[in-house]
Amino acid sequence: MSNDPILLSTALASFDALWSPHIVNRVNDYDVRVAKVQGEHIWHAHDNTDEFFLVLDGELYISLREPEGERTVRLPRGAVFTVPRGTEHKPHTATGAAILMFELTGTPSVGDRHDEIPDHVDATTGHTLGS
């Protein structure tokens, strides 16, 4: 990890892949990841950690399966949302978005419980910038 400031726009410009988070920094035991997204991710859950989202550009929707039923939250540019640990969720956006996430280091992008992983979703614990 670099001790120099990282411009998020530069980090996002360094890769083109969708649903492929890149690690820009670390805070304690958490990765700070950025990703470009469009279309649908998969239904998945993280059993041992919450997942924090910040929409840097565009608009993101996150569908959630909760005890009360299924709902979808809309996150416009600048909005934040935390998916509680163990909650099945599916991020999606028709128009595309750039997002920043806080996830416990080593957390797979497809969670611990998930549907079949389609080719357009990168199953990773995060890529280093430049890879």
mmCIF file of N, CA and C in Angstrom:
data_model
loop_
_atom_site.group_PDB
_atom_site.id
_atom_site.type_symbol
_atom_site.label_atom_id
_atom_site.label_comp_id
_atom_site.label_asym_id
_atom_site.label_seq_id
_atom_site.Cartn_x
_atom_site.Cartn_y
_atom_site.Cartn_z
ATOM 1 N N MET A 1 0.834 -1.180 0.000
ATOM 2 C CA MET A 1 0.000 0.000 0.000
ATOM 3 C C MET A 1 0.879 1.244 0.000
ATOM 4 N N SER A 2 0.426 2.218 -0.698
ATOM 5 C CA SER A 2 1.157 3.465 -0.806
ATOM 6 C C SER A 2 0.861 4.370 0.393
ATOM 7 N N ASN A 3 1.854 5.138 0.791
ATOM 8 C CA ASN A 3 1.651 6.150 1.819
ATOM 9 C C ASN A 3 1.347 7.510 1.197
ATOM 10 N N ASP A 4 1.216 7.529 -0.130
ATOM 11 C CA ASP A 4 0.903 8.760 -0.847
ATOM 12 C C ASP A 4 -0.609 8.859 -1.062
ATOM 13 N N PRO A 5 -1.115 10.068 -1.204
ATOM 14 C CA PRO A 5 -2.548 10.222 -1.512
ATOM 15 C C PRO A 5 -2.884 9.533 -2.831
ATOM 16 N N ILE A 6 -4.088 9.000 -2.906
ATOM 17 C CA ILE A 6 -4.560 8.328 -4.116
ATOM 18 C C ILE A 6 -5.820 9.049 -4.587
ATOM 19 N N LEU A 7 -5.776 9.537 -5.798
ATOM 20 C CA LEU A 7 -6.928 10.191 -6.399
ATOM 21 C C LEU A 7 -7.867 9.098 -6.908
ATOM 22 N N LEU A 8 -9.094 9.053 -6.407
ATOM 23 C CA LEU A 8 -10.009 7.978 -6.789
ATOM 24 C C LEU A 8 -10.297 7.970 -8.286
ATOM 25 N N SER A 9 -10.363 9.134 -8.900
ATOM 26 C CA SER A 9 -10.599 9.183 -10.353
ATOM 27 C C SER A 9 -9.449 8.523 -11.106
ATOM 28 N N THR A 10 -8.228 8.687 -10.638
ATOM 29 C CA THR A 10 -7.070 8.041 -11.257
ATOM 30 C C THR A 10 -7.123 6.537 -11.040
ATOM 31 N N ALA A 11 -7.477 6.124 -9.830
ATOM 32 C CA ALA A 11 -7.600 4.691 -9.537
ATOM 33 C C ALA A 11 -8.644 4.054 -10.452
ATOM 34 N N LEU A 12 -9.811 4.686 -10.580
ATOM 35 C CA LEU A 12 -10.868 4.135 -11.422
ATOM 36 C C LEU A 12 -10.478 4.128 -12.901
ATOM 37 N N ALA A 13 -9.695 5.101 -13.333
ATOM 38 C CA ALA A 13 -9.262 5.162 -14.735
ATOM 39 C C ALA A 13 -8.219 4.102 -15.068
ATOM 40 N N SER A 14 -7.649 3.454 -14.054
ATOM 41 C CA SER A 14 -6.579 2.484 -14.284
ATOM 42 C C SER A 14 -7.078 1.091 -14.676
ATOM 43 N N PHE A 15 -8.398 0.878 -14.691
ATOM 44 C CA PHE A 15 -8.938 -0.427 -15.103
ATOM 45 C C PHE A 15 -10.304 -0.232 -15.752
ATOM 46 N N ASP A 16 -10.700 -1.221 -16.562
ATOM 47 C CA ASP A 16 -11.967 -1.149 -17.281
ATOM 48 C C ASP A 16 -12.965 -2.214 -16.838
ATOM 49 N N ALA A 17 -12.498 -3.276 -16.220
ATOM 50 C CA ALA A 17 -13.358 -4.415 -15.893
ATOM 51 C C ALA A 17 -14.497 -4.006 -14.964
ATOM 52 N N LEU A 18 -15.693 -4.541 -15.247
ATOM 53 C CA LEU A 18 -16.856 -4.309 -14.402
ATOM 54 C C LEU A 18 -16.921 -5.367 -13.305
ATOM 55 N N TRP A 19 -17.512 -4.999 -12.177
ATOM 56 C CA TRP A 19 -17.686 -5.898 -11.022
ATOM 57 C C TRP A 19 -16.352 -6.530 -10.618
ATOM 58 N N SER A 20 -15.284 -5.756 -10.670
ATOM 59 C CA SER A 20 -13.936 -6.235 -10.358
ATOM 60 C C SER A 20 -13.273 -5.237 -9.402
ATOM 61 N N PRO A 21 -13.505 -5.385 -8.099
ATOM 62 C CA PRO A 21 -13.009 -4.391 -7.140
ATOM 63 C C PRO A 21 -11.484 -4.346 -7.045
ATOM 64 N N HIS A 22 -10.975 -3.122 -6.932
ATOM 65 C CA HIS A 22 -9.541 -2.881 -6.773
ATOM 66 C C HIS A 22 -9.309 -2.194 -5.419
ATOM 67 N N ILE A 23 -8.284 -2.646 -4.742
ATOM 68 C CA ILE A 23 -7.964 -2.129 -3.402
ATOM 69 C C ILE A 23 -7.149 -0.850 -3.544
ATOM 70 N N VAL A 24 -7.667 0.256 -3.005
ATOM 71 C CA VAL A 24 -6.952 1.530 -3.072
ATOM 72 C C VAL A 24 -6.258 1.871 -1.761
ATOM 73 N N ASN A 25 -6.698 1.248 -0.665
ATOM 74 C CA ASN A 25 -6.089 1.528 0.635
ATOM 75 C C ASN A 25 -6.597 0.512 1.646
ATOM 76 N N ARG A 26 -6.062 0.590 2.850
ATOM 77 C CA ARG A 26 -6.539 -0.260 3.948
ATOM 78 C C ARG A 26 -6.737 0.605 5.183
ATOM 79 N N VAL A 27 -7.749 0.267 5.975
ATOM 80 C CA VAL A 27 -8.021 0.915 7.250
ATOM 81 C C VAL A 27 -8.149 -0.213 8.274
ATOM 82 N N ASN A 28 -7.193 -0.293 9.188
ATOM 83 C CA ASN A 28 -7.170 -1.391 10.155
ATOM 84 C C ASN A 28 -7.250 -2.717 9.404
ATOM 85 N N ASP A 29 -8.271 -3.509 9.617
ATOM 86 C CA ASP A 29 -8.406 -4.811 8.961
ATOM 87 C C ASP A 29 -9.348 -4.772 7.761
ATOM 88 N N TYR A 30 -9.590 -3.576 7.235
ATOM 89 C CA TYR A 30 -10.549 -3.423 6.139
ATOM 90 C C TYR A 30 -9.879 -2.902 4.875
ATOM 91 N N ASP A 31 -10.299 -3.468 3.730
ATOM 92 C CA ASP A 31 -9.888 -2.951 2.429
ATOM 93 C C ASP A 31 -10.827 -1.825 2.032
ATOM 94 N N VAL A 32 -10.257 -0.800 1.410
ATOM 95 C CA VAL A 32 -11.037 0.233 0.740
ATOM 96 C C VAL A 32 -10.934 -0.119 -0.740
ATOM 97 N N ARG A 33 -12.058 -0.499 -1.319
ATOM 98 C CA ARG A 33 -12.081 -0.984 -2.697
ATOM 99 C C ARG A 33 -12.927 -0.066 -3.563
ATOM 100 N N VAL A 34 -12.509 0.088 -4.823
ATOM 101 C CA VAL A 34 -13.321 0.809 -5.801
ATOM 102 C C VAL A 34 -13.662 -0.151 -6.932
ATOM 103 N N ALA A 35 -14.808 0.088 -7.557
ATOM 104 C CA ALA A 35 -15.233 -0.759 -8.673
ATOM 105 C C ALA A 35 -16.114 0.036 -9.621
ATOM 106 N N LYS A 36 -16.080 -0.386 -10.866
ATOM 107 C CA LYS A 36 -17.021 0.097 -11.869
ATOM 108 C C LYS A 36 -18.067 -1.004 -12.019
ATOM 109 N N VAL A 37 -19.319 -0.612 -12.066
ATOM 110 C CA VAL A 37 -20.376 -1.617 -12.126
ATOM 111 C C VAL A 37 -21.431 -1.228 -13.145
ATOM 112 N N GLN A 38 -22.022 -2.227 -13.782
ATOM 113 C CA GLN A 38 -23.162 -2.032 -14.665
ATOM 114 C C GLN A 38 -23.815 -3.388 -14.866
ATOM 115 N N GLY A 39 -25.135 -3.399 -14.966
ATOM 116 C CA GLY A 39 -25.865 -4.652 -15.052
ATOM 117 C C GLY A 39 -26.118 -5.191 -13.649
ATOM 118 N N GLU A 40 -26.114 -6.521 -13.529
ATOM 119 C CA GLU A 40 -26.434 -7.139 -12.245
ATOM 120 C C GLU A 40 -25.258 -7.934 -11.694
ATOM 121 N N HIS A 41 -25.077 -7.853 -10.393
ATOM 122 C CA HIS A 41 -24.154 -8.731 -9.670
ATOM 123 C C HIS A 41 -24.928 -10.020 -9.414
ATOM 124 N N ILE A 42 -24.678 -10.727 -8.354
ATOM 125 C CA ILE A 42 -25.427 -11.931 -8.003
ATOM 126 C C ILE A 42 -25.975 -11.792 -6.588
ATOM 127 N N TRP A 43 -26.995 -12.579 -6.284
ATOM 128 C CA TRP A 43 -27.444 -12.668 -4.900
ATOM 129 C C TRP A 43 -26.332 -13.331 -4.108
ATOM 130 N N HIS A 44 -25.946 -12.704 -2.991
ATOM 131 C CA HIS A 44 -24.906 -13.275 -2.142
ATOM 132 C C HIS A 44 -25.012 -12.684 -0.742
ATOM 133 N N ALA A 45 -24.288 -13.287 0.195
ATOM 134 C CA ALA A 45 -24.260 -12.786 1.570
ATOM 135 C C ALA A 45 -22.854 -12.938 2.122
ATOM 136 N N HIS A 46 -22.491 -12.038 3.008
ATOM 137 C CA HIS A 46 -21.229 -12.109 3.750
ATOM 138 C C HIS A 46 -21.594 -12.479 5.187
ATOM 139 N N ASP A 47 -21.251 -13.691 5.588
ATOM 140 C CA ASP A 47 -21.689 -14.191 6.892
ATOM 141 C C ASP A 47 -21.031 -13.501 8.079
ATOM 142 N N ASN A 48 -19.794 -12.988 7.905
ATOM 143 C CA ASN A 48 -19.037 -12.492 9.052
ATOM 144 C C ASN A 48 -18.719 -11.008 9.034
ATOM 145 N N THR A 49 -19.251 -10.269 8.074
ATOM 146 C CA THR A 49 -18.919 -8.849 8.004
ATOM 147 C C THR A 49 -20.005 -8.055 7.294
ATOM 148 N N ASP A 50 -20.168 -6.807 7.721
ATOM 149 C CA ASP A 50 -21.024 -5.872 7.010
ATOM 150 C C ASP A 50 -20.315 -5.458 5.719
ATOM 151 N N GLU A 51 -21.062 -4.847 4.791
ATOM 152 C CA GLU A 51 -20.461 -4.312 3.571
ATOM 153 C C GLU A 51 -20.957 -2.886 3.374
ATOM 154 N N PHE A 52 -20.009 -1.940 3.312
ATOM 155 C CA PHE A 52 -20.301 -0.514 3.189
ATOM 156 C C PHE A 52 -20.152 -0.092 1.737
ATOM 157 N N PHE A 53 -21.125 0.652 1.222
ATOM 158 C CA PHE A 53 -21.107 1.168 -0.146
ATOM 159 C C PHE A 53 -21.194 2.693 -0.127
ATOM 160 N N LEU A 54 -20.400 3.343 -0.982
ATOM 161 C CA LEU A 54 -20.489 4.770 -1.268
ATOM 162 C C LEU A 54 -20.519 4.902 -2.784
ATOM 163 N N VAL A 55 -21.533 5.562 -3.308
ATOM 164 C CA VAL A 55 -21.640 5.755 -4.754
ATOM 165 C C VAL A 55 -20.880 7.025 -5.124
ATOM 166 N N LEU A 56 -19.824 6.844 -5.911
ATOM 167 C CA LEU A 56 -18.982 7.964 -6.340
ATOM 168 C C LEU A 56 -19.552 8.642 -7.584
ATOM 169 N N ASP A 57 -20.167 7.857 -8.455
ATOM 170 C CA ASP A 57 -20.733 8.387 -9.692
ATOM 171 C C ASP A 57 -21.837 7.443 -10.147
ATOM 172 N N GLY A 58 -22.863 7.987 -10.764
ATOM 173 C CA GLY A 58 -23.958 7.165 -11.246
ATOM 174 C C GLY A 58 -24.966 6.870 -10.149
ATOM 175 N N GLU A 59 -25.635 5.743 -10.302
ATOM 176 C CA GLU A 59 -26.697 5.358 -9.375
ATOM 177 C C GLU A 59 -26.655 3.840 -9.213
ATOM 178 N N LEU A 60 -26.753 3.375 -7.981
ATOM 179 C CA LEU A 60 -26.701 1.947 -7.670
ATOM 180 C C LEU A 60 -27.975 1.556 -6.931
ATOM 181 N N TYR A 61 -28.456 0.370 -7.227
ATOM 182 C CA TYR A 61 -29.575 -0.223 -6.490
ATOM 183 C C TYR A 61 -29.054 -1.473 -5.799
ATOM 184 N N ILE A 62 -29.530 -1.717 -4.599
ATOM 185 C CA ILE A 62 -29.180 -2.944 -3.890
ATOM 186 C C ILE A 62 -30.480 -3.592 -3.432
ATOM 187 N N SER A 63 -30.755 -4.770 -3.967
ATOM 188 C CA SER A 63 -31.905 -5.548 -3.520
ATOM 189 C C SER A 63 -31.476 -6.357 -2.310
ATOM 190 N N LEU A 64 -32.356 -6.448 -1.322
ATOM 191 C CA LEU A 64 -32.063 -7.109 -0.053
ATOM 192 C C LEU A 64 -33.146 -8.127 0.269
ATOM 193 N N ARG A 65 -32.738 -9.275 0.779
ATOM 194 C CA ARG A 65 -33.677 -10.273 1.301
ATOM 195 C C ARG A 65 -33.578 -10.231 2.813
ATOM 196 N N GLU A 66 -34.598 -9.655 3.435
ATOM 197 C CA GLU A 66 -34.618 -9.463 4.879
ATOM 198 C C GLU A 66 -35.744 -10.287 5.488
ATOM 199 N N PRO A 67 -35.740 -10.468 6.818
ATOM 200 C CA PRO A 67 -36.813 -11.244 7.445
ATOM 201 C C PRO A 67 -38.214 -10.708 7.108
ATOM 202 N N GLU A 68 -38.336 -9.398 6.921
ATOM 203 C CA GLU A 68 -39.634 -8.790 6.601
ATOM 204 C C GLU A 68 -40.004 -8.962 5.136
ATOM 205 N N GLY A 69 -39.068 -9.421 4.317
ATOM 206 C CA GLY A 69 -39.321 -9.584 2.891
ATOM 207 C C GLY A 69 -38.230 -8.933 2.060
ATOM 208 N N GLU A 70 -38.452 -8.925 0.768
ATOM 209 C CA GLU A 70 -37.465 -8.367 -0.147
ATOM 210 C C GLU A 70 -37.749 -6.887 -0.392
ATOM 211 N N ARG A 71 -36.680 -6.082 -0.447
ATOM 212 C CA ARG A 71 -36.814 -4.667 -0.782
ATOM 213 C C ARG A 71 -35.584 -4.237 -1.560
ATOM 214 N N THR A 72 -35.680 -3.089 -2.218
ATOM 215 C CA THR A 72 -34.566 -2.537 -2.975
ATOM 216 C C THR A 72 -34.329 -1.112 -2.517
ATOM 217 N N VAL A 73 -33.055 -0.783 -2.256
ATOM 218 C CA VAL A 73 -32.689 0.583 -1.900
ATOM 219 C C VAL A 73 -32.013 1.228 -3.103
ATOM 220 N N ARG A 74 -32.277 2.518 -3.287
ATOM 221 C CA ARG A 74 -31.679 3.304 -4.369
ATOM 222 C C ARG A 74 -30.599 4.184 -3.770
ATOM 223 N N LEU A 75 -29.416 4.136 -4.371
ATOM 224 C CA LEU A 75 -28.295 4.947 -3.901
ATOM 225 C C LEU A 75 -27.845 5.867 -5.031
ATOM 226 N N PRO A 76 -28.235 7.146 -4.986
ATOM 227 C CA PRO A 76 -27.743 8.097 -5.979
ATOM 228 C C PRO A 76 -26.292 8.477 -5.649
ATOM 229 N N ARG A 77 -25.688 9.219 -6.535
ATOM 230 C CA ARG A 77 -24.318 9.700 -6.326
ATOM 231 C C ARG A 77 -24.201 10.374 -4.957
ATOM 232 N N GLY A 78 -23.183 9.994 -4.193
ATOM 233 C CA GLY A 78 -22.944 10.576 -2.879
ATOM 234 C C GLY A 78 -23.615 9.840 -1.740
ATOM 235 N N ALA A 79 -24.471 8.859 -2.038
ATOM 236 C CA ALA A 79 -25.182 8.127 -0.991
ATOM 237 C C ALA A 79 -24.328 6.982 -0.440
ATOM 238 N N VAL A 80 -24.546 6.684 0.833
ATOM 239 C CA VAL A 80 -23.879 5.553 1.484
ATOM 240 C C VAL A 80 -24.938 4.594 2.012
ATOM 241 N N PHE A 81 -24.541 3.331 2.123
ATOM 242 C CA PHE A 81 -25.442 2.305 2.653
ATOM 243 C C PHE A 81 -24.596 1.153 3.154
ATOM 244 N N THR A 82 -25.013 0.556 4.261
ATOM 245 C CA THR A 82 -24.325 -0.620 4.793
ATOM 246 C C THR A 82 -25.272 -1.806 4.762
ATOM 247 N N VAL A 83 -24.825 -2.885 4.125
ATOM 248 C CA VAL A 83 -25.568 -4.143 4.129
ATOM 249 C C VAL A 83 -25.109 -4.911 5.367
ATOM 250 N N PRO A 84 -26.022 -5.230 6.277
ATOM 251 C CA PRO A 84 -25.625 -5.946 7.492
ATOM 252 C C PRO A 84 -25.132 -7.368 7.186
ATOM 253 N N ARG A 85 -24.181 -7.820 7.979
ATOM 254 C CA ARG A 85 -23.646 -9.181 7.803
ATOM 255 C C ARG A 85 -24.788 -10.194 7.762
ATOM 256 N N GLY A 86 -24.614 -11.185 6.903
ATOM 257 C CA GLY A 86 -25.599 -12.250 6.788
ATOM 258 C C GLY A 86 -26.807 -11.929 5.931
ATOM 259 N N THR A 87 -26.932 -10.708 5.450
ATOM 260 C CA THR A 87 -28.090 -10.309 4.636
ATOM 261 C C THR A 87 -27.817 -10.599 3.161
ATOM 262 N N GLU A 88 -28.680 -11.400 2.550
ATOM 263 C CA GLU A 88 -28.545 -11.637 1.118
ATOM 264 C C GLU A 88 -28.840 -10.336 0.380
ATOM 265 N N HIS A 89 -27.998 -10.036 -0.605
ATOM 266 C CA HIS A 89 -28.175 -8.798 -1.360
ATOM 267 C C HIS A 89 -27.663 -8.968 -2.785
ATOM 268 N N LYS A 90 -28.159 -8.097 -3.667
ATOM 269 C CA LYS A 90 -27.740 -8.116 -5.068
ATOM 270 C C LYS A 90 -27.646 -6.683 -5.573
ATOM 271 N N PRO A 91 -26.422 -6.165 -5.739
ATOM 272 C CA PRO A 91 -26.259 -4.837 -6.335
ATOM 273 C C PRO A 91 -26.572 -4.890 -7.836
ATOM 274 N N HIS A 92 -27.133 -3.796 -8.356
ATOM 275 C CA HIS A 92 -27.408 -3.728 -9.788
ATOM 276 C C HIS A 92 -27.598 -2.277 -10.207
ATOM 277 N N THR A 93 -27.336 -2.026 -11.481
ATOM 278 C CA THR A 93 -27.543 -0.703 -12.063
ATOM 279 C C THR A 93 -27.623 -0.834 -13.576
ATOM 280 N N ALA A 94 -28.657 -0.286 -14.153
ATOM 281 C CA ALA A 94 -28.810 -0.327 -15.607
ATOM 282 C C ALA A 94 -27.886 0.675 -16.287
ATOM 283 N N THR A 95 -27.648 1.805 -15.630
ATOM 284 C CA THR A 95 -26.921 2.906 -16.268
ATOM 285 C C THR A 95 -25.434 2.956 -15.919
ATOM 286 N N GLY A 96 -24.991 2.173 -14.948
ATOM 287 C CA GLY A 96 -23.589 2.146 -14.555
ATOM 288 C C GLY A 96 -23.310 3.052 -13.379
ATOM 289 N N ALA A 97 -22.264 2.698 -12.644
ATOM 290 C CA ALA A 97 -21.869 3.482 -11.471
ATOM 291 C C ALA A 97 -20.414 3.191 -11.135
ATOM 292 N N ALA A 98 -19.831 4.100 -10.379
ATOM 293 C CA ALA A 98 -18.517 3.882 -9.757
ATOM 294 C C ALA A 98 -18.772 3.879 -8.260
ATOM 295 N N ILE A 99 -18.257 2.868 -7.565
ATOM 296 C CA ILE A 99 -18.544 2.720 -6.147
ATOM 297 C C ILE A 99 -17.265 2.515 -5.345
ATOM 298 N N LEU A 100 -17.350 2.858 -4.065
ATOM 299 C CA LEU A 100 -16.292 2.606 -3.098
ATOM 300 C C LEU A 100 -16.909 1.725 -2.015
ATOM 301 N N MET A 101 -16.160 0.698 -1.596
ATOM 302 C CA MET A 101 -16.660 -0.237 -0.587
ATOM 303 C C MET A 101 -15.618 -0.417 0.513
ATOM 304 N N PHE A 102 -16.078 -0.617 1.739
ATOM 305 C CA PHE A 102 -15.240 -1.049 2.844
ATOM 306 C C PHE A 102 -15.614 -2.498 3.112
ATOM 307 N N GLU A 103 -14.613 -3.382 3.031
ATOM 308 C CA GLU A 103 -14.851 -4.792 3.306
ATOM 309 C C GLU A 103 -13.679 -5.351 4.095
ATOM 310 N N LEU A 104 -13.973 -6.234 5.023
ATOM 311 C CA LEU A 104 -12.943 -6.906 5.798
ATOM 312 C C LEU A 104 -11.941 -7.536 4.838
ATOM 313 N N THR A 105 -10.655 -7.300 5.040
ATOM 314 C CA THR A 105 -9.627 -7.844 4.163
ATOM 315 C C THR A 105 -9.817 -9.345 3.994
ATOM 316 N N GLY A 106 -9.764 -9.796 2.746
ATOM 317 C CA GLY A 106 -9.940 -11.209 2.438
ATOM 318 C C GLY A 106 -11.372 -11.604 2.130
ATOM 319 N N THR A 107 -12.306 -10.648 2.209
ATOM 320 C CA THR A 107 -13.710 -10.956 1.925
ATOM 321 C C THR A 107 -13.903 -11.157 0.422
ATOM 322 N N PRO A 108 -14.461 -12.295 0.021
ATOM 323 C CA PRO A 108 -14.707 -12.506 -1.414
ATOM 324 C C PRO A 108 -15.811 -11.595 -1.936
ATOM 325 N N SER A 109 -15.632 -11.087 -3.139
ATOM 326 C CA SER A 109 -16.617 -10.187 -3.738
ATOM 327 C C SER A 109 -17.957 -10.876 -4.001
ATOM 328 N N VAL A 110 -17.968 -12.196 -4.012
ATOM 329 C CA VAL A 110 -19.200 -12.951 -4.244
ATOM 330 C C VAL A 110 -19.756 -13.535 -2.950
ATOM 331 N N GLY A 111 -19.195 -13.143 -1.817
ATOM 332 C CA GLY A 111 -19.725 -13.557 -0.523
ATOM 333 C C GLY A 111 -19.414 -14.994 -0.167
ATOM 334 N N ASP A 112 -20.025 -15.411 0.939
ATOM 335 C CA ASP A 112 -19.837 -16.763 1.449
ATOM 336 C C ASP A 112 -20.951 -17.691 0.977
ATOM 337 N N ARG A 113 -22.092 -17.110 0.670
ATOM 338 C CA ARG A 113 -23.244 -17.847 0.130
ATOM 339 C C ARG A 113 -23.697 -17.087 -1.104
ATOM 340 N N HIS A 114 -23.762 -17.786 -2.241
ATOM 341 C CA HIS A 114 -24.104 -17.077 -3.475
ATOM 342 C C HIS A 114 -24.721 -18.008 -4.511
ATOM 343 N N ASP A 115 -25.330 -17.376 -5.504
ATOM 344 C CA ASP A 115 -25.830 -18.085 -6.679
ATOM 345 C C ASP A 115 -24.635 -18.459 -7.548
ATOM 346 N N GLU A 116 -24.916 -19.127 -8.640
ATOM 347 C CA GLU A 116 -23.874 -19.438 -9.617
ATOM 348 C C GLU A 116 -23.240 -18.137 -10.092
ATOM 349 N N ILE A 117 -21.935 -18.141 -10.284
ATOM 350 C CA ILE A 117 -21.210 -16.918 -10.649
ATOM 351 C C ILE A 117 -21.114 -16.803 -12.172
ATOM 352 N N PRO A 118 -21.761 -15.787 -12.766
ATOM 353 C CA PRO A 118 -21.672 -15.608 -14.224
ATOM 354 C C PRO A 118 -20.299 -15.043 -14.611
ATOM 355 N N ASP A 119 -19.974 -15.142 -15.878
ATOM 356 C CA ASP A 119 -18.661 -14.709 -16.369
ATOM 357 C C ASP A 119 -18.378 -13.229 -16.142
ATOM 358 N N HIS A 120 -19.419 -12.386 -16.098
ATOM 359 C CA HIS A 120 -19.186 -10.939 -15.984
ATOM 360 C C HIS A 120 -18.908 -10.492 -14.539
ATOM 361 N N VAL A 121 -18.980 -11.402 -13.571
ATOM 362 C CA VAL A 121 -18.708 -11.070 -12.169
ATOM 363 C C VAL A 121 -17.369 -11.675 -11.775
ATOM 364 N N ASP A 122 -16.477 -10.839 -11.280
ATOM 365 C CA ASP A 122 -15.139 -11.261 -10.868
ATOM 366 C C ASP A 122 -15.188 -11.759 -9.420
ATOM 367 N N ALA A 123 -14.929 -13.047 -9.218
ATOM 368 C CA ALA A 123 -14.866 -13.613 -7.875
ATOM 369 C C ALA A 123 -13.454 -13.375 -7.342
ATOM 370 N N THR A 124 -13.292 -12.378 -6.491
ATOM 371 C CA THR A 124 -11.974 -11.971 -6.039
ATOM 372 C C THR A 124 -12.055 -11.434 -4.601
ATOM 373 N N THR A 125 -10.902 -11.370 -3.955
ATOM 374 C CA THR A 125 -10.815 -10.678 -2.666
ATOM 375 C C THR A 125 -10.248 -9.283 -2.877
ATOM 376 N N GLY A 126 -10.258 -8.822 -4.120
ATOM 377 C CA GLY A 126 -9.773 -7.484 -4.468
ATOM 378 C C GLY A 126 -8.449 -7.539 -5.182
ATOM 379 N N HIS A 127 -8.316 -6.746 -6.228
ATOM 380 C CA HIS A 127 -7.079 -6.651 -6.990
ATOM 381 C C HIS A 127 -6.295 -5.428 -6.519
ATOM 382 N N THR A 128 -4.976 -5.525 -6.566
ATOM 383 C CA THR A 128 -4.170 -4.340 -6.288
ATOM 384 C C THR A 128 -4.249 -3.421 -7.498
ATOM 385 N N LEU A 129 -4.117 -2.146 -7.287
ATOM 386 C CA LEU A 129 -4.131 -1.209 -8.410
ATOM 387 C C LEU A 129 -2.983 -1.530 -9.363
ATOM 388 N N GLY A 130 -3.273 -1.434 -10.653
ATOM 389 C CA GLY A 130 -2.262 -1.715 -11.656
ATOM 390 C C GLY A 130 -2.241 -3.183 -12.083
ATOM 391 N N SER A 131 -3.072 -4.010 -11.463
ATOM 392 C CA SER A 131 -3.096 -5.423 -11.882
ATOM 393 C C SER A 131 -4.334 -5.727 -12.687
#
